[in-house]
Short mmCIF file of C-alpha atoms in Angstrom, two decimals:
data_model
loop_
_atom_site.label_atom_id
_atom_site.label_comp_id
_atom_site.label_asym_id
_atom_site.label_seq_id
_atom_site.Cartn_x
_atom_site.Cartn_y
_atom_site.Cartn_z
CA MET Y 1 -25.16 32.68 11.22
CA THR Y 2 -24.57 29.77 13.03
CA ILE Y 3 -26.27 29.29 16.71
CA THR Y 4 -25.50 27.02 19.26
CA PRO Y 5 -28.11 25.54 20.97
CA PRO Y 6 -27.76 27.02 24.55
CA ALA Y 7 -27.89 24.59 27.78
CA LEU Y 8 -31.57 24.47 28.59
CA SER Y 9 -31.06 22.71 31.87
CA VAL Y 10 -33.86 24.21 34.02
CA PHE Y 11 -36.15 23.92 31.30
CA GLU Y 12 -35.50 20.34 30.55
CA THR Y 13 -35.60 19.25 34.19
CA LEU Y 14 -38.19 21.32 35.57
CA GLU Y 15 -40.72 22.25 32.70
CA SER Y 16 -43.27 19.72 31.79
CA GLU Y 17 -42.45 17.35 28.69
CA VAL Y 18 -45.75 18.75 26.83
CA ARG Y 19 -43.46 22.33 25.97
CA SER Y 20 -43.42 22.00 22.20
CA TYR Y 21 -42.31 25.91 20.39
CA CYS Y 22 -39.17 25.76 22.24
CA ARG Y 23 -38.04 22.46 20.44
CA GLY Y 24 -38.32 23.80 17.25
CA TRP Y 25 -36.68 26.92 18.05
CA PRO Y 26 -33.82 26.13 20.63
CA ALA Y 27 -32.74 29.48 21.78
CA VAL Y 28 -33.51 31.70 25.41
CA PHE Y 29 -34.91 34.33 24.11
CA ASP Y 30 -34.60 37.89 25.90
CA ARG Y 31 -35.88 40.82 24.46
CA ALA Y 32 -37.99 41.82 21.35
CA GLN Y 33 -39.21 44.85 19.29
CA GLY Y 34 -41.47 45.12 16.58
CA ALA Y 35 -40.51 41.83 13.85
CA ARG Y 36 -37.40 41.12 15.78
CA LEU Y 37 -36.26 38.89 19.24
CA THR Y 38 -32.89 38.70 20.42
CA ASP Y 39 -31.83 35.85 22.63
CA GLU Y 40 -29.81 35.84 25.48
CA ASP Y 41 -26.55 35.49 23.36
CA GLY Y 42 -27.65 38.30 21.21
CA HIS Y 43 -28.61 36.40 18.15
CA GLY Y 44 -31.04 38.26 16.19
CA TYR Y 45 -34.56 36.49 14.36
CA LEU Y 46 -37.02 37.70 12.32
CA ASP Y 47 -40.69 36.58 13.34
CA PHE Y 48 -42.89 35.11 10.86
CA PHE Y 49 -45.14 33.44 13.78
CA ALA Y 50 -46.08 36.86 15.58
CA GLY Y 51 -46.74 34.84 18.95
CA ALA Y 52 -49.15 32.54 17.06
CA GLY Y 53 -51.26 35.58 15.60
CA SER Y 54 -51.11 37.13 19.17
CA LEU Y 55 -48.55 40.19 18.07
CA ASN Y 56 -50.59 41.37 15.09
CA TYR Y 57 -48.56 45.19 16.03
CA GLY Y 58 -45.51 43.43 16.89
CA HIS Y 59 -43.41 43.24 20.10
CA ASN Y 60 -43.23 45.91 22.11
CA ASN Y 61 -45.53 48.20 19.95
CA PRO Y 62 -44.25 51.55 21.55
CA VAL Y 63 -47.75 53.07 21.06
CA LEU Y 64 -49.19 50.39 23.17
CA LYS Y 65 -46.30 50.14 25.53
CA ARG Y 66 -46.52 53.80 26.41
CA ALA Y 67 -50.46 53.74 27.16
CA LEU Y 68 -49.93 50.38 28.99
CA ILE Y 69 -46.92 51.92 31.22
CA ASP Y 70 -48.61 55.13 32.02
CA TYR Y 71 -52.00 53.36 32.90
CA ILE Y 72 -49.52 51.20 35.84
CA GLU Y 73 -47.50 54.32 36.92
CA ARG Y 74 -50.88 55.80 37.94
CA ASP Y 75 -52.04 52.80 39.59
CA GLY Y 76 -54.39 52.17 37.22
CA ILE Y 77 -56.78 48.70 38.10
CA THR Y 78 -54.67 45.53 37.06
CA HIS Y 79 -57.73 42.75 38.20
CA GLY Y 80 -61.20 43.54 38.09
CA LEU Y 81 -63.30 40.69 37.64
CA ASP Y 82 -66.42 42.03 35.45
CA MET Y 83 -66.38 44.99 37.79
CA ALA Y 84 -67.14 48.46 35.78
CA THR Y 85 -63.43 50.58 35.13
CA THR Y 86 -62.57 53.22 33.13
CA ALA Y 87 -59.83 50.62 31.34
CA LYS Y 88 -63.00 48.75 30.69
CA ARG Y 89 -65.47 51.96 29.00
CA ALA Y 90 -62.36 53.15 27.33
CA PHE Y 91 -61.83 49.79 25.49
CA LEU Y 92 -65.94 49.39 24.95
CA GLU Y 93 -66.44 52.90 23.54
CA SER Y 94 -63.43 52.33 21.18
CA PHE Y 95 -64.83 49.10 20.04
CA GLN Y 96 -68.30 49.97 19.37
CA ASN Y 97 -66.68 53.56 17.57
CA VAL Y 98 -63.78 52.17 15.64
CA VAL Y 99 -65.08 48.63 14.89
CA LEU Y 100 -68.76 47.92 15.21
CA ARG Y 101 -70.78 50.88 14.13
CA PRO Y 102 -68.68 51.57 10.89
CA ARG Y 103 -69.64 47.71 10.01
CA ASP Y 104 -73.20 47.85 11.11
CA LEU Y 105 -72.99 44.77 13.59
CA PRO Y 106 -74.91 44.76 15.90
CA TYR Y 107 -72.95 42.68 19.06
CA LYS Y 108 -73.39 42.80 22.26
CA VAL Y 109 -69.66 42.16 23.88
CA MET Y 110 -69.02 39.34 26.71
CA PHE Y 111 -65.67 38.94 28.29
CA PRO Y 112 -65.58 35.35 28.81
CA GLY Y 113 -62.05 34.91 29.98
CA PRO Y 114 -58.75 35.44 29.22
CA THR Y 115 -58.06 32.92 26.14
CA GLY Y 116 -59.44 32.02 22.80
CA THR Y 117 -60.78 28.52 24.09
CA ASN Y 118 -62.81 30.28 26.82
CA ALA Y 119 -64.20 32.26 23.80
CA VAL Y 120 -65.03 29.18 22.29
CA GLU Y 121 -66.58 27.26 25.51
CA ALA Y 122 -68.71 30.95 26.17
CA ALA Y 123 -70.17 30.61 22.49
CA LEU Y 124 -70.81 27.10 22.75
CA LYS Y 125 -72.80 27.18 26.06
CA LEU Y 126 -74.93 30.22 24.49
CA ALA Y 127 -75.47 28.68 21.51
CA ARG Y 128 -77.04 25.28 23.02
CA LYS Y 129 -78.79 27.60 26.12
CA VAL Y 130 -80.44 29.59 23.05
CA LYS Y 131 -81.57 26.43 21.02
CA GLY Y 132 -82.30 24.53 23.81
CA ARG Y 133 -80.17 21.97 21.53
CA GLU Y 134 -76.70 19.77 22.63
CA SER Y 135 -75.16 19.00 18.84
CA ILE Y 136 -72.61 21.35 17.49
CA VAL Y 137 -71.54 21.00 13.59
CA SER Y 138 -67.61 21.76 12.88
CA PHE Y 139 -65.81 21.19 10.10
CA THR Y 140 -62.97 18.79 8.66
CA ASN Y 141 -59.32 19.98 10.31
CA ALA Y 142 -60.83 22.55 12.16
CA PHE Y 143 -59.21 23.91 15.44
CA HIS Y 144 -60.84 25.67 18.32
CA GLY Y 145 -58.76 24.89 21.42
CA MET Y 146 -57.75 22.63 23.79
CA SER Y 147 -60.69 22.69 26.54
CA LEU Y 148 -63.06 20.03 26.45
CA GLY Y 149 -65.97 21.96 24.59
CA SER Y 150 -63.35 23.39 22.03
CA LEU Y 151 -61.84 19.87 21.38
CA ALA Y 152 -65.03 18.47 20.96
CA VAL Y 153 -65.54 20.57 17.76
CA THR Y 154 -61.69 20.19 16.81
CA GLY Y 155 -60.37 17.93 13.75
CA ASN Y 156 -56.66 17.48 14.56
CA ALA Y 157 -56.19 13.48 16.03
CA PHE Y 158 -53.36 14.05 18.31
CA LYS Y 159 -54.94 16.66 20.14
CA ARG Y 160 -58.58 15.13 20.37
CA ALA Y 161 -56.67 12.28 21.59
CA GLY Y 162 -55.11 14.51 25.12
CA ALA Y 163 -58.67 14.58 26.25
CA GLY Y 164 -58.80 11.34 27.76
CA ILE Y 165 -62.67 10.88 27.54
CA PRO Y 166 -65.34 10.84 24.76
CA LEU Y 167 -65.61 14.08 23.26
CA VAL Y 168 -69.49 14.04 22.40
CA HIS Y 169 -71.99 16.48 20.68
CA GLY Y 170 -70.14 17.36 18.02
CA THR Y 171 -70.04 16.50 14.44
CA PRO Y 172 -67.66 17.39 11.61
CA MET Y 173 -68.75 18.41 8.13
CA PRO Y 174 -66.42 18.86 5.08
CA PHE Y 175 -64.76 22.15 4.68
CA ASP Y 176 -64.61 23.91 1.65
CA HIS Y 177 -62.05 22.09 -0.94
CA TYR Y 178 -62.31 19.00 1.26
CA LEU Y 179 -64.07 17.08 -1.37
CA ASP Y 180 -61.95 18.75 -4.09
CA GLY Y 181 -65.29 20.08 -5.88
CA GLN Y 182 -66.54 16.51 -6.68
CA THR Y 183 -69.85 16.87 -4.50
CA PRO Y 184 -71.84 20.44 -4.42
CA ASP Y 185 -71.04 22.40 -1.48
CA PHE Y 186 -73.52 21.07 1.41
CA LEU Y 187 -74.99 18.35 -0.33
CA TRP Y 188 -74.10 15.97 2.52
CA PHE Y 189 -74.94 18.41 5.43
CA GLU Y 190 -78.61 19.50 4.02
CA ARG Y 191 -79.30 16.00 3.39
CA LEU Y 192 -78.55 14.60 6.63
CA LEU Y 193 -80.61 17.90 8.20
CA GLU Y 194 -83.52 17.11 6.20
CA ASP Y 195 -83.49 13.00 6.07
CA GLN Y 196 -85.71 12.03 9.70
CA GLY Y 197 -83.57 8.84 9.43
CA SER Y 198 -80.28 10.17 9.16
CA GLY Y 199 -79.29 10.19 12.91
CA LEU Y 200 -77.70 13.27 13.06
CA ASN Y 201 -79.58 15.47 15.90
CA LYS Y 202 -80.69 18.68 15.16
CA PRO Y 203 -77.91 21.04 15.78
CA ALA Y 204 -77.56 24.29 17.69
CA ALA Y 205 -75.13 26.22 16.22
CA VAL Y 206 -72.34 25.54 13.44
CA ILE Y 207 -68.97 26.78 14.19
CA VAL Y 208 -66.56 27.68 11.30
CA GLU Y 209 -63.27 29.23 10.63
CA THR Y 210 -62.98 31.45 7.39
CA ILE Y 211 -59.02 30.53 7.28
CA GLN Y 212 -58.21 27.52 9.28
CA GLY Y 213 -55.17 28.49 10.57
CA GLU Y 214 -54.06 25.50 12.46
CA GLY Y 215 -55.45 22.84 10.02
CA GLY Y 216 -53.32 23.90 6.93
CA ILE Y 217 -53.91 27.45 5.89
CA ASN Y 218 -57.48 26.20 4.21
CA VAL Y 219 -59.05 29.54 2.85
CA ALA Y 220 -63.07 29.40 2.59
CA ARG Y 221 -64.29 30.96 -0.23
CA PRO Y 222 -66.93 33.75 0.10
CA GLU Y 223 -69.56 31.91 -1.69
CA TRP Y 224 -68.96 28.75 0.35
CA LEU Y 225 -69.30 31.18 3.26
CA ARG Y 226 -72.28 32.74 2.42
CA ALA Y 227 -74.00 29.36 1.24
CA LEU Y 228 -72.77 28.16 4.84
CA ALA Y 229 -74.73 31.30 6.21
CA ASP Y 230 -78.10 30.85 4.26
CA LEU Y 231 -77.66 26.74 5.00
CA CYS Y 232 -77.92 28.15 9.04
CA HIS Y 233 -80.63 30.79 8.64
CA ARG Y 234 -82.59 28.39 6.74
CA GLN Y 235 -82.44 24.99 9.11
CA ASP Y 236 -82.57 27.24 12.35
CA MET Y 237 -78.98 26.82 13.00
CA LEU Y 238 -76.73 29.55 14.68
CA LEU Y 239 -73.61 30.35 12.77
CA ILE Y 240 -70.45 30.59 15.22
CA VAL Y 241 -67.14 32.27 13.27
CA ASP Y 242 -64.26 31.79 15.22
CA ASP Y 243 -61.65 34.62 14.46
CA ILE Y 244 -59.48 34.34 17.24
CA GLN Y 245 -56.28 33.98 14.74
CA MET Y 246 -58.01 35.52 11.56
CA GLY Y 247 -59.52 38.38 13.50
CA CYS Y 248 -58.30 41.77 14.29
CA GLY Y 249 -56.98 42.45 10.54
CA ARG Y 250 -54.69 39.41 9.75
CA THR Y 251 -56.96 38.87 6.65
CA GLY Y 252 -56.92 42.36 5.75
CA ALA Y 253 -60.29 43.19 6.96
CA PHE Y 254 -60.92 43.56 10.78
CA PHE Y 255 -63.07 40.74 10.67
CA SER Y 256 -61.84 37.35 8.53
CA PHE Y 257 -65.82 37.40 7.44
CA GLU Y 258 -66.06 40.68 6.40
CA GLU Y 259 -65.20 40.08 2.60
CA ALA Y 260 -67.58 37.15 2.56
CA GLY Y 261 -70.44 40.03 3.38
CA ILE Y 262 -72.26 37.76 6.21
CA THR Y 263 -73.17 38.50 9.71
CA PRO Y 264 -72.96 35.56 12.19
CA ASP Y 265 -74.79 35.54 14.87
CA ILE Y 266 -71.79 34.74 17.62
CA VAL Y 267 -67.86 35.90 16.90
CA THR Y 268 -64.89 34.67 19.17
CA LEU Y 269 -62.30 37.03 19.41
CA SER Y 270 -58.92 36.57 21.37
CA LYS Y 271 -54.91 36.84 20.23
CA SER Y 272 -54.61 40.28 18.97
CA ILE Y 273 -57.48 41.70 20.59
CA SER Y 274 -55.44 43.23 23.33
CA GLY Y 275 -52.83 44.01 20.62
CA TYR Y 276 -49.76 43.61 22.80
CA GLY Y 277 -50.06 39.75 23.66
CA LEU Y 278 -52.01 40.38 27.04
CA PRO Y 279 -54.56 37.43 27.66
CA MET Y 280 -57.93 38.77 26.63
CA SER Y 281 -60.90 37.44 24.45
CA LEU Y 282 -64.57 38.10 23.48
CA CYS Y 283 -67.52 36.60 22.83
CA LEU Y 284 -69.96 38.99 20.40
CA PHE Y 285 -73.36 38.12 19.68
CA THR Y 286 -76.61 39.66 18.25
CA PRO Y 287 -78.79 41.05 21.10
CA GLU Y 288 -81.43 38.62 21.04
CA LEU Y 289 -78.97 35.77 22.04
CA ASP Y 290 -78.00 37.79 25.50
CA VAL Y 291 -80.30 35.44 27.49
CA TRP Y 292 -77.45 34.66 30.38
CA GLU Y 293 -78.44 35.22 33.73
CA PRO Y 294 -75.92 37.38 35.86
CA GLY Y 295 -73.43 35.04 36.81
CA GLU Y 296 -74.41 32.40 34.87
CA HIS Y 297 -70.88 32.07 32.87
CA ASN Y 298 -68.11 33.91 34.50
CA GLY Y 299 -64.08 33.60 35.19
CA THR Y 300 -61.87 35.59 37.64
CA PHE Y 301 -59.32 36.74 35.04
CA ARG Y 302 -61.97 38.04 32.10
CA GLY Y 303 -61.34 41.80 33.97
CA ASN Y 304 -57.81 42.07 32.40
CA ASN Y 305 -57.55 45.88 32.64
CA PRO Y 306 -54.04 46.17 31.31
CA ALA Y 307 -55.20 44.51 28.31
CA PHE Y 308 -58.47 46.88 27.89
CA VAL Y 309 -55.61 49.50 28.13
CA THR Y 310 -53.54 48.30 24.94
CA ALA Y 311 -56.68 47.02 23.01
CA ALA Y 312 -58.14 50.75 23.12
CA ALA Y 313 -54.84 52.18 21.90
CA ALA Y 314 -54.44 49.54 19.16
CA LEU Y 315 -58.02 50.21 17.80
CA ASN Y 316 -57.58 53.92 17.98
CA THR Y 317 -54.30 53.78 16.18
CA TYR Y 318 -54.59 51.13 13.70
CA TRP Y 319 -58.45 51.02 13.02
CA ALA Y 320 -59.59 54.66 12.83
CA ASP Y 321 -58.43 55.58 9.10
CA GLY Y 322 -58.89 52.13 7.24
CA GLN Y 323 -54.96 52.24 6.46
CA MET Y 324 -54.26 49.27 8.23
CA GLU Y 325 -56.32 46.89 6.11
CA LYS Y 326 -54.91 48.48 2.87
CA GLN Y 327 -51.19 48.13 4.23
CA THR Y 328 -51.91 43.72 5.10
CA ILE Y 329 -53.53 43.44 1.42
CA ALA Y 330 -50.51 45.19 -0.11
CA ARG Y 331 -48.26 42.99 2.13
CA GLY Y 332 -50.08 39.94 1.38
CA GLU Y 333 -49.52 40.33 -2.17
CA GLN Y 334 -45.75 40.84 -1.71
CA VAL Y 335 -46.11 37.58 0.00
CA GLU Y 336 -48.15 35.68 -2.49
CA ARG Y 337 -45.56 36.99 -5.30
CA ALA Y 338 -42.48 35.48 -3.43
CA LEU Y 339 -44.18 32.03 -2.61
CA LEU Y 340 -45.63 31.58 -6.20
CA ALA Y 341 -42.01 32.09 -7.59
CA ILE Y 342 -40.50 29.67 -4.99
CA ARG Y 343 -43.40 27.52 -5.91
CA ALA Y 344 -42.22 27.86 -9.60
CA GLU Y 345 -38.84 26.78 -8.71
CA SER Y 346 -39.72 23.77 -6.62
CA SER Y 347 -40.15 21.25 -9.71
CA GLY Y 348 -43.32 20.05 -8.15
CA ASP Y 349 -42.32 20.04 -4.70
CA VAL Y 350 -44.99 22.15 -3.43
CA PRO Y 351 -48.61 21.48 -4.57
CA ASP Y 352 -50.00 24.50 -3.20
CA VAL Y 353 -49.50 28.21 -2.16
CA ARG Y 354 -52.88 29.21 -0.19
CA GLY Y 355 -53.74 32.44 1.77
CA ARG Y 356 -55.12 35.92 2.39
CA GLY Y 357 -53.63 39.11 4.14
CA LEU Y 358 -51.04 38.31 5.90
CA VAL Y 359 -51.59 34.59 6.78
CA TRP Y 360 -50.09 32.25 4.26
CA GLY Y 361 -49.09 28.82 3.91
CA MET Y 362 -46.80 26.74 1.35
CA GLU Y 363 -47.65 22.93 1.35
CA PHE Y 364 -45.06 20.53 0.30
CA GLU Y 365 -45.29 16.96 -1.39
CA ASP Y 366 -42.81 15.66 1.16
CA LYS Y 367 -44.85 15.56 4.65
CA GLY Y 368 -41.46 16.00 6.09
CA ARG Y 369 -40.40 18.92 4.38
CA ALA Y 370 -41.94 21.55 6.03
CA SER Y 371 -40.59 20.84 9.27
CA ALA Y 372 -37.01 21.02 7.75
CA VAL Y 373 -37.76 24.17 6.15
CA CYS Y 374 -38.78 25.70 9.53
CA ALA Y 375 -36.02 24.17 11.11
CA ARG Y 376 -33.56 25.64 8.34
CA ALA Y 377 -34.95 29.01 8.70
CA PHE Y 378 -34.18 29.12 12.29
CA GLU Y 379 -30.73 28.29 12.04
CA LEU Y 380 -30.74 31.45 9.39
CA GLY Y 381 -32.27 33.84 11.75
CA LEU Y 382 -36.04 32.99 10.94
CA LEU Y 383 -39.01 32.15 13.11
CA LEU Y 384 -41.70 29.93 11.44
CA GLU Y 385 -44.24 27.35 12.22
CA THR Y 386 -45.55 24.70 10.50
CA SER Y 387 -49.33 23.65 10.19
CA GLY Y 388 -51.68 21.22 8.69
CA PRO Y 389 -52.81 17.87 10.06
CA GLN Y 390 -49.33 16.36 9.08
CA SER Y 391 -47.15 19.47 9.76
CA GLU Y 392 -47.16 19.85 5.60
CA VAL Y 393 -47.43 22.92 5.60
CA VAL Y 394 -45.13 26.09 6.05
CA LYS Y 395 -46.89 28.59 7.90
CA LEU Y 396 -45.82 32.57 7.57
CA LEU Y 397 -47.76 34.77 10.30
CA PRO Y 398 -45.89 38.37 10.45
CA PRO Y 399 -46.92 41.20 12.22
CA LEU Y 400 -48.65 43.36 10.48
CA THR Y 401 -46.80 46.30 11.39
CA ILE Y 402 -43.68 44.72 9.44
CA THR Y 403 -41.64 46.96 6.98
CA THR Y 404 -41.63 45.85 3.33
CA GLU Y 405 -37.91 45.31 3.45
CA GLU Y 406 -38.19 43.28 6.43
CA LEU Y 407 -40.46 41.21 4.92
CA ASP Y 408 -38.33 41.08 1.61
CA GLU Y 409 -35.81 39.77 4.15
CA GLY Y 410 -37.82 37.20 5.54
CA LEU Y 411 -39.02 35.96 2.15
CA ARG Y 412 -35.74 35.68 1.12
CA THR Y 413 -34.27 33.30 3.78
CA VAL Y 414 -37.70 31.08 3.10
CA GLU Y 415 -36.70 31.07 -0.19
CA ARG Y 416 -33.30 29.65 1.06
CA ALA Y 417 -34.64 27.90 3.17
CA VAL Y 418 -36.38 25.48 1.02
CA ARG Y 419 -33.60 25.29 -1.24
CA GLU Y 420 -31.27 24.13 0.93
CA THR Y 421 -33.66 21.17 2.38
CA ALA Y 422 -34.65 20.14 -1.26
#
């Protein structure tokens, strides 16, 4: 398939230079269903990006679409601030019955605003309020959002520089594998905490991704996460797990931290929690942390009722029987086999393949190679993105509902793109 880049005049002349994804995918997209998109010229694309993880159930999922259309057609509430609505009640009851109770999780639910960074800002603010301390510890190569508080706990230098002001009250520590196993886990962190001369202010909390999606698909070992949870407990720090991209089943289980057997104090969710790509986020925390005063943290668009409708439908359809987790793990094994085969044929060009469930990364020795692979994949009709501090990792993030045939088709395209950019 040969794709001719369209005339993007209005996008180039009117839209800000800040746009990014459209530069790697020069097409005007018009329709989408499941794991496929179609541009206005009729070219089809297989989607291995899934809205940066916002479309775990695919584009225009028919079950969720039907629930949304029915709700709109009966003039259901669209904008509701934090008022009680039937749609919010149905979501909360589904979330409690399908997600929280089966996992014996005690969390209260807060609707902080529509995006992931809103959830992170709420989590950081709450941790500081509860502990009466300012400092937050994050990890190398972390990404938590683009607003100022979230940027302060984000590692990427390019994104941090965009703030234009000093980013304060955040302290980075080495993520799992960052020091290549040469130093015992948390040796530096714990030494700083216990040394009154270290200069580290006592942190209110530690924020972590179990798998760093934007940072290079860096997978934390379960034992590392358990040791971190234990350290937080011993040192009177709250543990915040940012599950915005890796939650909602991306790694297999509904929450990415389940495999480690830990219970974070605070959890942030967004992206696929609405199920349909509608803006929605949650900040979850244990009941004793619910010290907010009414209205102390709010937002005009935290009551996105259409998102509540599709979120409830997604939970009841895909998470009531445990099949989604099994399917995602099986699909992940399919991806892993294919990527390991590509690595074996790469003559050392691919030093590492890593991931879990349906999030995978393929790292290239030549830092520019990943971008070339993604560009060639687009020409062949596959949407891929890069990851990592130098965009050195090809990131695979297909919908969880993708069929085995579609997954195999996409993986063959990845293999071809790697071969043709060698």
